[in-house]
Every structure is written in C-alpha cells, then in structure tokens.
Coordinates of C-alpha atoms in Angstrom, one line a residue:
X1 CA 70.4 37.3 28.7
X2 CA 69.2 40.8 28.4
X3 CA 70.5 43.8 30.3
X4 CA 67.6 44.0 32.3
X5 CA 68.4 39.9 33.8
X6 CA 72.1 40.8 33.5
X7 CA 71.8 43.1 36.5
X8 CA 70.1 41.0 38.7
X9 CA 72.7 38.7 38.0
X10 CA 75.5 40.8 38.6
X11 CA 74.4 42.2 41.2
X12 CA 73.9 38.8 43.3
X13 CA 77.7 37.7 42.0
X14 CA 79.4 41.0 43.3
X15 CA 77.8 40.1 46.6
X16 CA 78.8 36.4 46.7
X17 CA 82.3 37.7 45.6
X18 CA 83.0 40.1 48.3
X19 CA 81.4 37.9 51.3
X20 CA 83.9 35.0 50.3
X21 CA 87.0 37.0 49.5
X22 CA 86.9 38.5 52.8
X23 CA 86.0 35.2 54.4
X24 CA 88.7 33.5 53.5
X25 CA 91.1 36.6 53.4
X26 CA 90.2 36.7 57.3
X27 CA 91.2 32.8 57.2
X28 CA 94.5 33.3 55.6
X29 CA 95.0 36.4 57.7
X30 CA 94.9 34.4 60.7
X31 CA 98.0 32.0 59.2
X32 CA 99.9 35.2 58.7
X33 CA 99.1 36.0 55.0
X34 CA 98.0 38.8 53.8
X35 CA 95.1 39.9 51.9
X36 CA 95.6 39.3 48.3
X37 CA 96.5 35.6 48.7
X38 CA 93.0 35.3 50.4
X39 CA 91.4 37.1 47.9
X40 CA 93.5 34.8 45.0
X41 CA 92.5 31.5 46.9
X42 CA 88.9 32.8 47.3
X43 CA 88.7 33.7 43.5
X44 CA 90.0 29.6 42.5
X45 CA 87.7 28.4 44.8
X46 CA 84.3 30.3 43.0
X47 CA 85.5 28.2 39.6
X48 CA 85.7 25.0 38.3
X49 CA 88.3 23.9 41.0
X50 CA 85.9 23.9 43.5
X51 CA 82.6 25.4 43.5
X52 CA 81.7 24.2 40.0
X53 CA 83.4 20.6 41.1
X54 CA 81.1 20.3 44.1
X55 CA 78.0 22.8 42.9
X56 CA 77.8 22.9 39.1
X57 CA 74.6 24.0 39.1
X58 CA 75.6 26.8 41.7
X59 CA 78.4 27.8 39.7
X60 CA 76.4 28.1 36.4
X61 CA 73.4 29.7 38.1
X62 CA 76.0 32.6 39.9
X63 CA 78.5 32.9 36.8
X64 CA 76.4 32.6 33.9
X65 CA 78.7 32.4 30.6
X66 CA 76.9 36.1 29.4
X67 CA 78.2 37.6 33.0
X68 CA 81.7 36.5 32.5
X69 CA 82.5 39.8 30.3
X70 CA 81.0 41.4 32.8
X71 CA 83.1 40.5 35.7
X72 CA 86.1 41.0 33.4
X73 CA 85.2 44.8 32.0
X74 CA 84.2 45.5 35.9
X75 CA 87.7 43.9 37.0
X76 CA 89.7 45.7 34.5
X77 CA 88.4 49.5 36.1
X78 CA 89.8 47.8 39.7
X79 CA 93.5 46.6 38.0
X80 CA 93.6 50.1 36.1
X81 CA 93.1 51.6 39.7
X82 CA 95.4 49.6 41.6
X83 CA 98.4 49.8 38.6
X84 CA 97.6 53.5 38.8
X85 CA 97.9 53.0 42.4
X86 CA 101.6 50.9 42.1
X87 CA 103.1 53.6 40.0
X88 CA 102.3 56.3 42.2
X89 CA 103.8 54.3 45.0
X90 CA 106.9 53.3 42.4
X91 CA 109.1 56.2 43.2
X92 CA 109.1 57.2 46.0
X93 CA 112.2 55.6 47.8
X94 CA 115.8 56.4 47.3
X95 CA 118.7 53.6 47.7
X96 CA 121.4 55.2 49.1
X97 CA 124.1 53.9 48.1
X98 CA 122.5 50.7 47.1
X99 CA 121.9 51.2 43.7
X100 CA 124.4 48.4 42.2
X101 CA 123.6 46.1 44.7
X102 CA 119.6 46.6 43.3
X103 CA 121.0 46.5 40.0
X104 CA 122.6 43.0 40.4
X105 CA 119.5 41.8 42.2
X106 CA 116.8 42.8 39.5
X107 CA 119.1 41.6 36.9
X108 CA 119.6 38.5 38.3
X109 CA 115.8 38.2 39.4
X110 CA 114.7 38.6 35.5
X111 CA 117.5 36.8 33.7
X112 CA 117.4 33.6 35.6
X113 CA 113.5 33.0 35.5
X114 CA 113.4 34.3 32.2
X115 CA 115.8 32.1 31.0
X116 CA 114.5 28.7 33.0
X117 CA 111.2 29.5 31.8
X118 CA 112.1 29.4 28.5
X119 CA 114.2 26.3 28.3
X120 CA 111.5 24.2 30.3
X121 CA 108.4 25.3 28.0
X122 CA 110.7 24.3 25.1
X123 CA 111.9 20.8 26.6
X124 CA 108.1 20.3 27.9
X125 CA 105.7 21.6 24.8
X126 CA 106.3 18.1 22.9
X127 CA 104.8 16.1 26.1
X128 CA 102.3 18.9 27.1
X129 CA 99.5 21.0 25.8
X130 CA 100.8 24.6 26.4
X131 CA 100.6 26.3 23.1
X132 CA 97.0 27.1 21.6
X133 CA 96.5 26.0 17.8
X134 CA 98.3 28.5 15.5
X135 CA 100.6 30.0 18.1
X136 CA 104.5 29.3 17.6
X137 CA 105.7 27.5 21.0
X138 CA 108.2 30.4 21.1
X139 CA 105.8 33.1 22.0
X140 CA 104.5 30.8 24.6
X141 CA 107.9 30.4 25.8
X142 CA 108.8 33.4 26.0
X143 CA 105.7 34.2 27.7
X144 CA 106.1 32.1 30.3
X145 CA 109.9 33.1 30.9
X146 CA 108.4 36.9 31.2
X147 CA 105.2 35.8 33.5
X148 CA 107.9 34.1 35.9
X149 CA 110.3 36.9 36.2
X150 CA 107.7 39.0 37.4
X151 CA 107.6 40.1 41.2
X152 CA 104.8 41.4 42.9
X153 CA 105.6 44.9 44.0
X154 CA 102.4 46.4 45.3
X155 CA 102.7 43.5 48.0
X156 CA 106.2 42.9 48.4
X157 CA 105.9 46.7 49.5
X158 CA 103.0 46.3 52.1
X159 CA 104.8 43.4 53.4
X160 CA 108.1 45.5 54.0
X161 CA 105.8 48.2 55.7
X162 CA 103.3 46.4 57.6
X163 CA 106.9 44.5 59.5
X164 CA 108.3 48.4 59.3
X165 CA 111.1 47.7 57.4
X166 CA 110.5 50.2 54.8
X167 CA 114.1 52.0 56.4
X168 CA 115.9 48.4 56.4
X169 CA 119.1 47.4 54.2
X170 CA 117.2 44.6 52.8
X171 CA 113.8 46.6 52.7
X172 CA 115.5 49.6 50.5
X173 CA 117.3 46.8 48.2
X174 CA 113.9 45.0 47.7
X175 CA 111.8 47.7 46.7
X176 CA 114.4 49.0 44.4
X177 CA 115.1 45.6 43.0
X178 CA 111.3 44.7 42.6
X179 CA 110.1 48.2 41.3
X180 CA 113.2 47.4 38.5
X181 CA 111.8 43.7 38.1
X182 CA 108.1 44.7 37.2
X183 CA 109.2 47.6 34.7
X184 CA 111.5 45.1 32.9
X185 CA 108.7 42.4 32.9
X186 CA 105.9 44.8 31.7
X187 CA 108.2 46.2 28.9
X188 CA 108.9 42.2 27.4
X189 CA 105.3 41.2 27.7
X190 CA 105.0 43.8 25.4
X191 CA 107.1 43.0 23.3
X192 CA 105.7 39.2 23.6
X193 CA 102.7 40.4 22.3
X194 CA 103.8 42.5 19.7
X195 CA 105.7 39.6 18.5
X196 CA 102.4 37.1 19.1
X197 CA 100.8 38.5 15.9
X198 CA 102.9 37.4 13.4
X199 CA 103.2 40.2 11.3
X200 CA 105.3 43.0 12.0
X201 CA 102.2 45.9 11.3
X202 CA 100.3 45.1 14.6
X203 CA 104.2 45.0 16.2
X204 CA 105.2 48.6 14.7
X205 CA 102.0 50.1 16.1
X206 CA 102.7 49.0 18.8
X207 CA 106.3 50.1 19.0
X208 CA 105.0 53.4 17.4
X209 CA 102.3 53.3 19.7
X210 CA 104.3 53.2 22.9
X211 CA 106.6 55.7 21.9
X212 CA 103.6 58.5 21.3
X213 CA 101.9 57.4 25.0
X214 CA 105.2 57.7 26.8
X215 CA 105.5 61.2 24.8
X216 CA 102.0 62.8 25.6
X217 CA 102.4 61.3 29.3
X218 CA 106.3 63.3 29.7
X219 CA 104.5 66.5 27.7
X220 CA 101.4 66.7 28.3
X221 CA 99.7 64.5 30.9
X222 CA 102.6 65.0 33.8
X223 CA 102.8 69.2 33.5
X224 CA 99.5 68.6 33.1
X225 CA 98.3 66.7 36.5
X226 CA 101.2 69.0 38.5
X227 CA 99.0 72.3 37.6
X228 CA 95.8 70.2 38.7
X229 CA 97.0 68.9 41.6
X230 CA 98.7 72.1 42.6
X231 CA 95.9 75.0 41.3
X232 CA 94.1 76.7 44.6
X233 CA 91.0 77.0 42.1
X234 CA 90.2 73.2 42.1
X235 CA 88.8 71.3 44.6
X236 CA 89.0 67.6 45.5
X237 CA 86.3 65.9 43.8
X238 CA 87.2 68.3 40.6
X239 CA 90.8 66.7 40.7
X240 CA 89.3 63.3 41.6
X241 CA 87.2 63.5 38.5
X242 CA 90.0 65.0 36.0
X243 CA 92.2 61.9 37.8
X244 CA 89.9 59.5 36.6
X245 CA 89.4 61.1 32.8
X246 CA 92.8 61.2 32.0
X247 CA 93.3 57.5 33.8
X248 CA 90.6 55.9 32.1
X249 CA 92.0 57.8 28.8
X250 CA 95.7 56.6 29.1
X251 CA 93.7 52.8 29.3
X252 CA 92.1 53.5 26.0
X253 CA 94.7 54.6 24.5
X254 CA 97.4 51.6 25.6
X255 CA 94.5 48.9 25.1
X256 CA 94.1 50.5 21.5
X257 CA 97.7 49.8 20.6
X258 CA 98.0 46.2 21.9
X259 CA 99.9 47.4 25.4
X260 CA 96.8 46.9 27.4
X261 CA 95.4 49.3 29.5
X262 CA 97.3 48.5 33.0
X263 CA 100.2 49.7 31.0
X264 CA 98.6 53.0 30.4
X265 CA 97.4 53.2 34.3
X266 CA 100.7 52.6 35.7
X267 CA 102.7 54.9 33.4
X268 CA 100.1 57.5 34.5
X269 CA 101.0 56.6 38.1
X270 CA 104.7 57.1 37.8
X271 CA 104.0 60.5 36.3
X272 CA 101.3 61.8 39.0
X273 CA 103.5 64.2 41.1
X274 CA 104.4 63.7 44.6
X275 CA 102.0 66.4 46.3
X276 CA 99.2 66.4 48.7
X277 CA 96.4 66.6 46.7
X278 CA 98.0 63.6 44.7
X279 CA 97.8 61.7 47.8
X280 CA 94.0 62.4 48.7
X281 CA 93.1 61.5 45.1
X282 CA 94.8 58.2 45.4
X283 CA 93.8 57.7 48.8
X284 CA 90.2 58.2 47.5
X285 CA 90.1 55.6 44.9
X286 CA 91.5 52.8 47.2
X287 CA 88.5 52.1 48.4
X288 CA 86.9 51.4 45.4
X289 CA 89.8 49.4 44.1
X290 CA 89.6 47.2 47.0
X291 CA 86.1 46.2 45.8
X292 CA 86.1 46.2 42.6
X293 CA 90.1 43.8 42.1
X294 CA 87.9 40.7 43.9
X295 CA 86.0 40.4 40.3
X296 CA 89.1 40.1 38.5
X297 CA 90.2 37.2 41.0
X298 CA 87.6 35.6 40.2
X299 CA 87.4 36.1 36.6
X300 CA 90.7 34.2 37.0
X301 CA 89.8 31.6 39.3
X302 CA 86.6 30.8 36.7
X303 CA 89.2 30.3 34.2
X304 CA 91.4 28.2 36.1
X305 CA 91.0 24.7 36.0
X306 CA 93.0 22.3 38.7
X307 CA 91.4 19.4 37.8
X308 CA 93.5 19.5 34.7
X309 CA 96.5 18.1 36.7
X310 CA 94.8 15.3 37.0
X311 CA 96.4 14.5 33.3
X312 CA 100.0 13.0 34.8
X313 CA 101.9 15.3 32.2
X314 CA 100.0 18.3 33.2
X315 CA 101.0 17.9 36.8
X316 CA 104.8 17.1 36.1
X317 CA 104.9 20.6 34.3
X318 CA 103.6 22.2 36.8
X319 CA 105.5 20.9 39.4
X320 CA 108.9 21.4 37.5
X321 CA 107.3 24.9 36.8
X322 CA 107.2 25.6 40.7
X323 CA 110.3 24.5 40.9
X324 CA 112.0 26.5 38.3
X325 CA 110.2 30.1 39.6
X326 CA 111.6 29.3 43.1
X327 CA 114.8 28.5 41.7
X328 CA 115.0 31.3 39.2
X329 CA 113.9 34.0 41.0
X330 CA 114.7 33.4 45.0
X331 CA 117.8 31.7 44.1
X332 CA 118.9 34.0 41.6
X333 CA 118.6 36.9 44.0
X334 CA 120.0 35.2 47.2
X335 CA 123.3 34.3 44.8
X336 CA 123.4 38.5 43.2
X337 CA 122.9 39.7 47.2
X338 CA 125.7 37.4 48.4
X339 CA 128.1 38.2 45.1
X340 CA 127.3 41.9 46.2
X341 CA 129.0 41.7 49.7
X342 CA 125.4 41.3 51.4
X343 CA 125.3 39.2 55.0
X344 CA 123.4 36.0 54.5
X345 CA 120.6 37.2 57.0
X346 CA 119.8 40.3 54.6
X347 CA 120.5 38.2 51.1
X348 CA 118.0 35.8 52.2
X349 CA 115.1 38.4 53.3
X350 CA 115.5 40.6 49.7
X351 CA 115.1 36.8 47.7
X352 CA 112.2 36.2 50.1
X353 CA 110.4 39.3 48.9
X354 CA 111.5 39.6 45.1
X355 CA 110.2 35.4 44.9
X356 CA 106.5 36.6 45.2
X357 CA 104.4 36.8 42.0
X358 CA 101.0 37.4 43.5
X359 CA 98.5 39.5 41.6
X360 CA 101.5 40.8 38.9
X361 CA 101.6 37.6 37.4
X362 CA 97.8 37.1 37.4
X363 CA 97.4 39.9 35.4
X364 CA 100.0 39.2 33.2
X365 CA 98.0 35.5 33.0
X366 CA 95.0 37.4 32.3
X367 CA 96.6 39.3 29.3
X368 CA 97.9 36.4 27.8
X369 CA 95.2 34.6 27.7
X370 CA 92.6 37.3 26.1
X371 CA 95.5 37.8 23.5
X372 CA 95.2 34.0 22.9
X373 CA 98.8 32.8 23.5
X374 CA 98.0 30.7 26.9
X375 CA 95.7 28.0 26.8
X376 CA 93.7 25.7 29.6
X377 CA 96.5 24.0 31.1
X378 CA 99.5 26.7 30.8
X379 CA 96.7 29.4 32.7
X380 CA 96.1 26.8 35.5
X381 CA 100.0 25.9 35.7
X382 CA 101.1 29.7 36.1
X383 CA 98.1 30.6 38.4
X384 CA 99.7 27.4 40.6
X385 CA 102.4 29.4 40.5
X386 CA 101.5 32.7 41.7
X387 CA 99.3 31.0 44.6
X388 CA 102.6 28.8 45.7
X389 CA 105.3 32.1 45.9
X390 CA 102.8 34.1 46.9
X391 CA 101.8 31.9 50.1
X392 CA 105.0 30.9 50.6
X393 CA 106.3 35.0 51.1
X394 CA 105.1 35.2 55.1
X395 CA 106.3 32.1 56.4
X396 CA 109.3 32.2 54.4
X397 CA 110.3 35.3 56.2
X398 CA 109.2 34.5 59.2
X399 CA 111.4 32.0 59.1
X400 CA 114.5 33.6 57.6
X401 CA 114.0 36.6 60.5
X402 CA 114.0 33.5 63.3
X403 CA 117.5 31.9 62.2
X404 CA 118.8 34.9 61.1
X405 CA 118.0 38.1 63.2
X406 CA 119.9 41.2 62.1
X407 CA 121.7 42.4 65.4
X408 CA 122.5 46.0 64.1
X409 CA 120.7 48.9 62.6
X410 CA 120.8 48.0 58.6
X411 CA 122.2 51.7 57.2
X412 CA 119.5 52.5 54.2
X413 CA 117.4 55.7 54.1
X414 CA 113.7 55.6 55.4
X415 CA 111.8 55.1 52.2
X416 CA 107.6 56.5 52.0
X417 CA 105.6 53.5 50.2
X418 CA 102.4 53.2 49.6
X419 CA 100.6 50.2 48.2
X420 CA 97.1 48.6 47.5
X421 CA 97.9 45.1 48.1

C-alpha cells in the first residue's frame, strides 16, 4: 500500500481502536477493574482471538499486514511517554523505616518467579514449542523467568491511590517493593538480550552502551532539564518541546544500543526533577499517552493467538505458567512480608499488588518478540498471563480488605504518586 492508502487506513484503525478500548474499559470498570485491563482485553479481542476468528475479512480489511508497523512505530511514542511518565512517578515516596521489609519483598518477588520460570520453560521446551529456530532454550528461559518477575508499577500505584492508601503500611511497602521489582526486571531483560545474540560484540555495546546513557543522563541530561524546568525565561510549551527532544533522543539512543527505547524514556523520567514545571510538562503529555498506548494493545492483541491452546500441550504450559507466576510472585511476597514481622492483613494486601503484571510485562512481551527470542505460542502464553494477574488485582483485594480489615492507622509516611495507568 502506498502512503497516500496507508492513511486512510490508519486513520479508520485509530478510530476503531479507541471506541472499543473505552467500551470495554467502561465494561470492566463497572466489575471494578481498572482501565488498562480494559484496554489489554479490548486490544486481544481486535486480533486473531476474536475479531479475526469471527470476521476475518473485518480483521484483514482494518489491520492490513502493511499497517501493522504502523500501529507499532505509533505505539512505541505512547509506551516512551508513559515509561517516561513511571519514572517520574518512581521516586517520589520515602519508606520510613520500611526499607528492609521492601528489600525482602522485592527480593523475594524477583527470585522466586525468576527462578520457577526458569525451571518450568526448561522441564516444558522438549513437549512444547517455546523457543524460535536458532535460539538456545536458555535465552528463552531466562526470558520468561524475567517477564514473570515483573510487576506492574504504573498500576499497582493508581490502584493504591485511587483506594487512598498511598500513606498505608502496606501501600508504602508496595510501591517501594514494586518500584525495586521493575528496575531489577528491566536491568536482566537486558542483559537477556545482550546475551540473545550470541556473540559477545552486540553484548559489549550494549554493556558499553548503557554505561555512556546512564553517564550523559547523570551529567548532562539531569543538570540539564533542572535549569529548563527551573529558568524564568522559558515558557511551558518551550519546556514541553525541549521535554520531548531530549525524550525522544534518549529512545534513539537506548534502541541504538539494543536496550530499547522504553529504557531510555524511563531513565529520563527518574532523572526529571521534582519541580512545578516538571509536573505541568508531564501532566501535558498524559493526554496524549492515553491515546496513543491503545495501538500498542492492540499491536499485541494482533499478535496473540488463543486459539493456539487449542494444541493440548500448549494449554498445559500455560496453565502451569499461571500457576507458577501466582505462586512465584504473590506467594513469594506474602512469605518475605510475614518472615518480616508484617500482620497477615497487610502481608496479604502488598502480595496482592506486587502479583500484577499488567502492561510491564506486555511490553517486555513486545521486546522479546521483535528481538526474535519468543515465538507464537510462548507470546500468547505470557500475554494469558498478564491478563490473569492483572484481573485478578481488584477482586483479590477486595477480598483480602473484607476478611482482613486493618483496625488501626498503619504508621508509613504519606507518599505523592503519580501514574498513567
């Protein structure tokens, strides 16, 4: 297709993508979840799993195979916003005192999946297809290990404030825990796909790579956005604009060097100082985030394929998969909260939270498979995955608060979040 049909095209998708996503967002909303899990559901059901199932034609004639890189180049500008967007809402809470209890937590909450992951793919990969041709089954081990310690943070923190238990015992633990949790996971992905290649040049640039981005953002791009954000001579839309330039550069520069660019955006957004102006800028790109993360759902959802579990082998995995994230991550924190001294009311509500994968783990999905370590049938098990923990967060809660209601004030400092999702 040219560029002049493409449009067209796109154009009509973008509007079928947003009326369904909030359709059934306002659906799942009304059961108590929040947004994102509408928006992931929404995203499966434009693919294969449903729409192309029952409408093939439909599908074909709204998703056209030359509109796919679209969707995905116009989906990667929403997850660079909204990572930019989770690192500027990364530190901005203080533990008070809870700092080895949230040390024993994340710990726990990336060692156990990790490890669980690990040992299934390897027990499974003889009986299933997980690993693409010419990629060892350790990388995709590893991968999936990393993919399930993951915890969703931009939503584990609206949850905590839209309840207001941002100034809660278990809120404070939580955030700290989960905030630890993602860095970990985004750190060994890396190193996943450094190791993917199978030589060690891509790997050492790479390494090398990282180290110079992490240097120019400490030296050059933090002092940098403080005399921006803080100079009386600019106005808004010139500190929007310099925002987005040196956003969209950090991208480049991380996708370059095989770190991806949502590595880039969320390093940026841990070093964007905590000031005013800062918070307009942000504020002014959420809007355009919200609209634009939808594509990437259902960039995903195209590329997820539920009819695979159909195959008896398929479906085993994935079920045992389920079953080993729930185990590895909700029971692994619920067991470090309880070794820390923490009452079984507040251990409960922190695994609760840190057991959600949501969009993290879809993007992690995403990078995996455009790097070529996860196939068909591993995508479609992990995006199972991230649907079940993710739905499962509300409820869950819900029904932890109801059996086990905290009588007294939890003693934890009130901590200032802000998230997209």
């Amino acid at each position: 297709m040219t560029p002049v049909e493409l449009a067209p095209r796109f154009f009509l998708a973008v509007v079928v993508i947003l009326l369904v996503c909030r359709g059934v967002s306002w659906l799942m909303g009304r059961v108590g979840q929040p947004p994102v899990v509408g928006e992931m559901v929404a995203g499966v059901l434009l693919g294969p799993s449903l729409l192309g199932l029952l409408l093939p034609g439909a599908q074909e004639g709204l998703f056209p195979a030359d509109l796919r890189p679209v969707l995905y180049v116009v989906g990667q500008i929403g997850l660079v916003l909204l990572m930019f967007h989770a690192g500027f809402a990364f530190s901005t809470h203080s533990t008070g005192g809870l700092a080895r209890t949230a040390a024993a937590v994340s710990l726990a909450g990336v060692t156990a999946p990790l490890v669980l992951g690990v040992g299934l793919v390897l027990v499974a990969a003889n009986h299933v297809p997980l690993a693409p041709d010419g990629v060892p089954v350790g990388v995709v081990a590893a991968f999936v290990g990393v993919a399930l310690a993951i915890t969703a943070f931009p939503m584990l923190a609206r949850i905590i404030t839209e309840r207001g238990q941002a100034g809660t015992r278990h809120g404070s633990i939580a955030l700290a825990s989960g905030a630890v949790d993602d860095v970990v996971a985004w750190v060994l992905l890396a190193v996943v796909l450094a190791a993917a290649t199978g030589s060690p040049g891509p790997a050492v640039v790479t390494v090398a790579g990282a180290a110079v981005f992490l240097a120019l953002v400490w030296f050059v791009a933090r002092p940098g956005m403080l005399r921006l954000m803080s100079s009386t001579r600019v106005d808004d839309p010139a500190r929007l604009l310099g925002t987005v330039a040196v956003l969209f550069a950090a991208a480049w520069f991380t996708d370059e060097i095989g770190l991806y660019a949502v590595f880039g955006a969320f390093a940026l957004g841990l070093a964007l100082p905590r000031v005013p102006a800062s918070e307009r800028v942000v504020g002014a790109l959420t809007p355009v985030t919200a609209v634009l993360v939808p594509l990437f759902f259902t960039y995903s959802g195209l590329n997820t394929q539920f009819g695979l579990f159909t195959e008896p082998s398929v479906l085993l995995f994935a079920i045992a998969c389920v079953v080993v994230a729930i185990a590895g991550k909700f029971g692994a924190c619920w067991f470090a909260a309880r070794r820390r001294g923490e009452p079984q009311g507040v251990a409960l509500r922190v695994a609760s939270l840190m057991n959600a994968r949501g969009l993290m783990q879809l993007i992690a999905l995403n990078i995996g498979l455009e790097a070529g370590i996860v196939g068909p049938a591993l995508f479609t098990v992990l995006v199972l995955v991230a649907l079940v923990t993710t739905i499962m967060t509300s409820p869950l809660l819900s029904w932890v608060e109801h059996r086990h209601a905290l009588t007294e004030p939890e003693p934890a400092p009130v901590a200032h979040v802000r998230a997209t999702l």
